[in-house]
Tab-separated table of C-alpha atoms and ligand atoms in Angstrom:
chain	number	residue	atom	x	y	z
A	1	UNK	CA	89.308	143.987	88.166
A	2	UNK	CA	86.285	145.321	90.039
A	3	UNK	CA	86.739	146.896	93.421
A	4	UNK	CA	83.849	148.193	95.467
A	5	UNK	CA	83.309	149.973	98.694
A	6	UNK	CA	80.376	149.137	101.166
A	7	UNK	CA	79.734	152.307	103.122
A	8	UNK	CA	77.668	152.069	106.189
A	9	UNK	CA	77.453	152.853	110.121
A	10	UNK	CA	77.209	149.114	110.711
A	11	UNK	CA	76.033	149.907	114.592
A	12	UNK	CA	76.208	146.824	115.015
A	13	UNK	CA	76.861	145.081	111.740
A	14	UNK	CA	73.302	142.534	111.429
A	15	UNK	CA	72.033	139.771	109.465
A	16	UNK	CA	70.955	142.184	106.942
A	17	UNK	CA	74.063	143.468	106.191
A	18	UNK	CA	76.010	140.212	105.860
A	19	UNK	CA	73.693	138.824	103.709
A	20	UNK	CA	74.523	142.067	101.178
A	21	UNK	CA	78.452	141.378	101.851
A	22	UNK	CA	77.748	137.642	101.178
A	23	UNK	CA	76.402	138.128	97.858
A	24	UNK	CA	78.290	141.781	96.808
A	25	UNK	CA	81.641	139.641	97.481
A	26	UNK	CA	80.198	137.083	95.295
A	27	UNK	CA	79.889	139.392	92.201
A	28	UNK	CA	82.978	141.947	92.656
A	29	UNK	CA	86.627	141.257	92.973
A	30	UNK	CA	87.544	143.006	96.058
A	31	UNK	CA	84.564	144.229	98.522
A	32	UNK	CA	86.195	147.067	100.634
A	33	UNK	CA	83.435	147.946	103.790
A	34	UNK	CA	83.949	151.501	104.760
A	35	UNK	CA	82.426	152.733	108.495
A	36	UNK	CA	82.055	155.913	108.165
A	37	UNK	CA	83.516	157.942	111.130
A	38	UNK	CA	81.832	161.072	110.730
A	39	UNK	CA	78.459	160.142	110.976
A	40	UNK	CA	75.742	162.325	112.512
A	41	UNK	CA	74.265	159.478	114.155
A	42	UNK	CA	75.702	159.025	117.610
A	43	UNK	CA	76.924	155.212	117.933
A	44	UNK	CA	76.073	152.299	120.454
A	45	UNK	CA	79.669	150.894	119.412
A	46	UNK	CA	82.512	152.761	119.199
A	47	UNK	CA	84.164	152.801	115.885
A	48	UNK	CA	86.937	150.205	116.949
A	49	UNK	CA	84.282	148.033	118.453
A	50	UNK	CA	82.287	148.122	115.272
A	51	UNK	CA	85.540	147.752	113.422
A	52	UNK	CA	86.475	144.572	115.078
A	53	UNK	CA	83.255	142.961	114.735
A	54	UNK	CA	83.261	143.231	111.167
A	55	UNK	CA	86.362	141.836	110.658
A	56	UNK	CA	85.255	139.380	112.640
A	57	UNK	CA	81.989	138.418	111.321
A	58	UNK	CA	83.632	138.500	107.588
A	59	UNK	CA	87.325	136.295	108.318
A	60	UNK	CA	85.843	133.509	105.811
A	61	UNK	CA	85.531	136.343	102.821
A	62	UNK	CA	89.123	135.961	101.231
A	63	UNK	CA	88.193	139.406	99.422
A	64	UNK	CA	86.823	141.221	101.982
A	65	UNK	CA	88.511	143.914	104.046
A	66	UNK	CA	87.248	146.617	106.436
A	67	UNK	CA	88.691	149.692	106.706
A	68	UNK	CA	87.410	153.353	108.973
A	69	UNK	CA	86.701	156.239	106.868
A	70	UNK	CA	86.467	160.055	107.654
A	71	UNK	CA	84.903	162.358	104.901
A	72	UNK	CA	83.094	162.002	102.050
A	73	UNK	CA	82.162	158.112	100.379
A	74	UNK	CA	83.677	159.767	97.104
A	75	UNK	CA	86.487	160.307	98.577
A	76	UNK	CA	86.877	157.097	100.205
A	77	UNK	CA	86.365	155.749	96.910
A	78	UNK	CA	88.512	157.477	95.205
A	79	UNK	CA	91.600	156.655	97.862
A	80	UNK	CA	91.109	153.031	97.877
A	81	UNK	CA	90.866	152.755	93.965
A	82	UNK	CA	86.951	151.253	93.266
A	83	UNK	CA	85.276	152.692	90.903
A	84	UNK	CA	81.474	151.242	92.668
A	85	UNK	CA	79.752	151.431	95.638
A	86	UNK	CA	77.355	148.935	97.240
A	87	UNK	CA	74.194	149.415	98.573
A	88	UNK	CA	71.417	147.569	100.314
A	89	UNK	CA	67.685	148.121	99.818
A	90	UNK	CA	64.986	147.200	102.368
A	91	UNK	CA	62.176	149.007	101.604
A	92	UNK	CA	60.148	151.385	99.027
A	93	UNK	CA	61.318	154.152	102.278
A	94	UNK	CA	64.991	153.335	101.375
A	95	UNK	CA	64.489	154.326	97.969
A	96	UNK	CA	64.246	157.987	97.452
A	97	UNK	CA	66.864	158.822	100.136
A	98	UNK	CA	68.989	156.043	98.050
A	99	UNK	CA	68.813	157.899	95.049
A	100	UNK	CA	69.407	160.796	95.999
A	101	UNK	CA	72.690	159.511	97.455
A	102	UNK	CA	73.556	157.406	94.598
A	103	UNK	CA	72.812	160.810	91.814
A	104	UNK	CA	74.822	163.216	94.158
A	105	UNK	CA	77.959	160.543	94.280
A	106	UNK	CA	77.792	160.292	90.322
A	107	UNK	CA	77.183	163.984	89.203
A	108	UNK	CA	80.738	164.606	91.740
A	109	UNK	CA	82.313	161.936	90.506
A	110	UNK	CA	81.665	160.467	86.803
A	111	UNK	CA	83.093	157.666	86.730
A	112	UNK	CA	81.939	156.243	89.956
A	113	UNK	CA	78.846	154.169	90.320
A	114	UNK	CA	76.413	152.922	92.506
A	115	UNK	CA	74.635	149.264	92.908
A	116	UNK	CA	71.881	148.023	94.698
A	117	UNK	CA	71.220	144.386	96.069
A	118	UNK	CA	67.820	144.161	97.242
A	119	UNK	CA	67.428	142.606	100.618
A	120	UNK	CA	66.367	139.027	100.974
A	121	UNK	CA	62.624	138.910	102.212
A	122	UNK	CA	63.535	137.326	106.173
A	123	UNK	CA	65.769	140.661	106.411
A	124	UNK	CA	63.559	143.033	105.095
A	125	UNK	CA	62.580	144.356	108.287
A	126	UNK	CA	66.098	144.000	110.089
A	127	UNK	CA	67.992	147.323	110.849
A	128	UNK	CA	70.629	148.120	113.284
A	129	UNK	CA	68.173	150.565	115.064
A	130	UNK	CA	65.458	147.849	115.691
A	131	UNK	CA	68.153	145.409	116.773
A	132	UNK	CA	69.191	147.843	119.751
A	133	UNK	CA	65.747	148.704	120.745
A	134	UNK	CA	65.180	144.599	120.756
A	135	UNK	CA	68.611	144.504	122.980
A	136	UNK	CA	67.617	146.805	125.285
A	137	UNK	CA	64.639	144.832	126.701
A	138	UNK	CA	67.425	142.103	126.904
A	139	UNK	CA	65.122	140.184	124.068
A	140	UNK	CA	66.987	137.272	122.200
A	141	UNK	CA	68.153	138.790	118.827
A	142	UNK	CA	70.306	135.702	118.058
A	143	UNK	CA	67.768	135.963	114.782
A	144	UNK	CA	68.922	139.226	113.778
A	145	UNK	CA	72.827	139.737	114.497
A	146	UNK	CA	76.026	137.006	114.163
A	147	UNK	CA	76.812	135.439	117.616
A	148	UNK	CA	80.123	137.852	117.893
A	149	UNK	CA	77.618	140.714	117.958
A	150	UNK	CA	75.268	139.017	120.263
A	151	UNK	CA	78.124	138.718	122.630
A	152	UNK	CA	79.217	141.871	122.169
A	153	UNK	CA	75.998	143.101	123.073
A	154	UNK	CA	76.316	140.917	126.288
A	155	UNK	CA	79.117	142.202	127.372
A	156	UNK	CA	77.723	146.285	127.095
A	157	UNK	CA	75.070	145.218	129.025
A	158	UNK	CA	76.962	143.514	132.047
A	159	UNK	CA	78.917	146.714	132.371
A	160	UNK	CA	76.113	148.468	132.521
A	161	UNK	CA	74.756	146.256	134.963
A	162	UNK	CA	78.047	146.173	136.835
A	163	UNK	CA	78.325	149.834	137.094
A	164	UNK	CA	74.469	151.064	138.120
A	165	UNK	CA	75.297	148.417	141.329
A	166	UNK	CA	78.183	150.689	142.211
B	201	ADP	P1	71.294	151.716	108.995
B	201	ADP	O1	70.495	152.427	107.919
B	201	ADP	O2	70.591	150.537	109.613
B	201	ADP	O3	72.021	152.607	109.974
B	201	ADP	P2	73.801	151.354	107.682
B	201	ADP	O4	74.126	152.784	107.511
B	201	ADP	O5	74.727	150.577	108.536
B	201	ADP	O6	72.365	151.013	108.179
B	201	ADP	O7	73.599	150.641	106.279
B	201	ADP	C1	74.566	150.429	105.342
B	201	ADP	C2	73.907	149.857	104.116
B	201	ADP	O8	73.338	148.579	104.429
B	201	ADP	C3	72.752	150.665	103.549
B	201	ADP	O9	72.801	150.580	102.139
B	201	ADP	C4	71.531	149.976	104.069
B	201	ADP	O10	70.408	150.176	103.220
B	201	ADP	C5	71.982	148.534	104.018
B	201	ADP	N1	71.221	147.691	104.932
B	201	ADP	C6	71.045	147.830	106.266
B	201	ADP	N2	70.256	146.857	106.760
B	201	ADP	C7	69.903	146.074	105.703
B	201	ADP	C8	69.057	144.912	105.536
B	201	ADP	N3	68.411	144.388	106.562
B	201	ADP	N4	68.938	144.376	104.296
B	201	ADP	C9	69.585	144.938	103.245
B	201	ADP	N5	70.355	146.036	103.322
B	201	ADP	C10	70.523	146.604	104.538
């Protein structure tokens, strides 16, 4: 049986990335998507916000689950059993950094892998970065996110709205 983890900050979970969970679940077992909690990035969502819209946006996977992780990906491999870990590549930029991930996973850990699904083409530029700058300018990104995100997104921003009129 072949269990993998998806590791990722998944601020907010896009387009991009469901299209690697769509076809990851396809070729693994069990797909296990790991947000990692310690990241140095600081976060639009909060973890349980990015949590719950992953669950959401992946009910229809039967194999699917999404779980919060502190530490290492190693390690988060290691506790949950899976043996690879998935990883999406957009462009020639993603590529070195990738690598270098991918090499320093193995050399600590043998018998753990790595595997890459490049993107498809209409997400190549897509990134949860871009999709919050879009968002911002209150810009329709209904081509770049799953409508539970979009409304997610709608809701942060009438709060915002609600409290700058106090
Ligand atoms: P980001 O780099 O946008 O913060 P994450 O840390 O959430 O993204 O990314 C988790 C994984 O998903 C990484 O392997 C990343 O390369 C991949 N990924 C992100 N966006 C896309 C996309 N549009 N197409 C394919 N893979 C993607």
């Amino acid at each position: 049986m072949v269990r993998a983890v998806y590791p990722g900050n998944f601020d907010p979970v896009t387009l991009g990335h469901l299209d690697i969970i769509q076809r990851a679940a396809r070729v693994v077992d069990e797909l296990i998507i790991g947000i990692a909690a310690n990241s140095s990035k600081t976060s639009f969502f909060t973890l349980e916000e990015r949590e719950e819209l992953l669950k959401i946006v992946t009910e229809n996977f039967s194999n699917v689950t999404v779980k919060v992780f502190e530490g290492i990906t190693v390690e988060f491999a290691r506790e949950n059993n899976a043996h690879l870990i998935i990883r999406g590549l957009r462009a020639v930029t993603d590529f070195e950094s990738e690598m270098q991930i991918a090499q320093t996973n193995h050399t600590i850990d043998s018998e753990l892998d790595t595997m890459f699904f490049t993107t498809s083409l209409n997400y190549a530029f897509l990134s949860s970065t871009i999709v919050k700058e879009v968002a911002f300018y209150g810009a329709d990104i209904s081509k770049f996110v799953p409508p539970a995100v979009m409304r997610a997104f709608q809701q942060k921003v009438e709060l915002r709205e609600r409290i700058s009129a106090l």
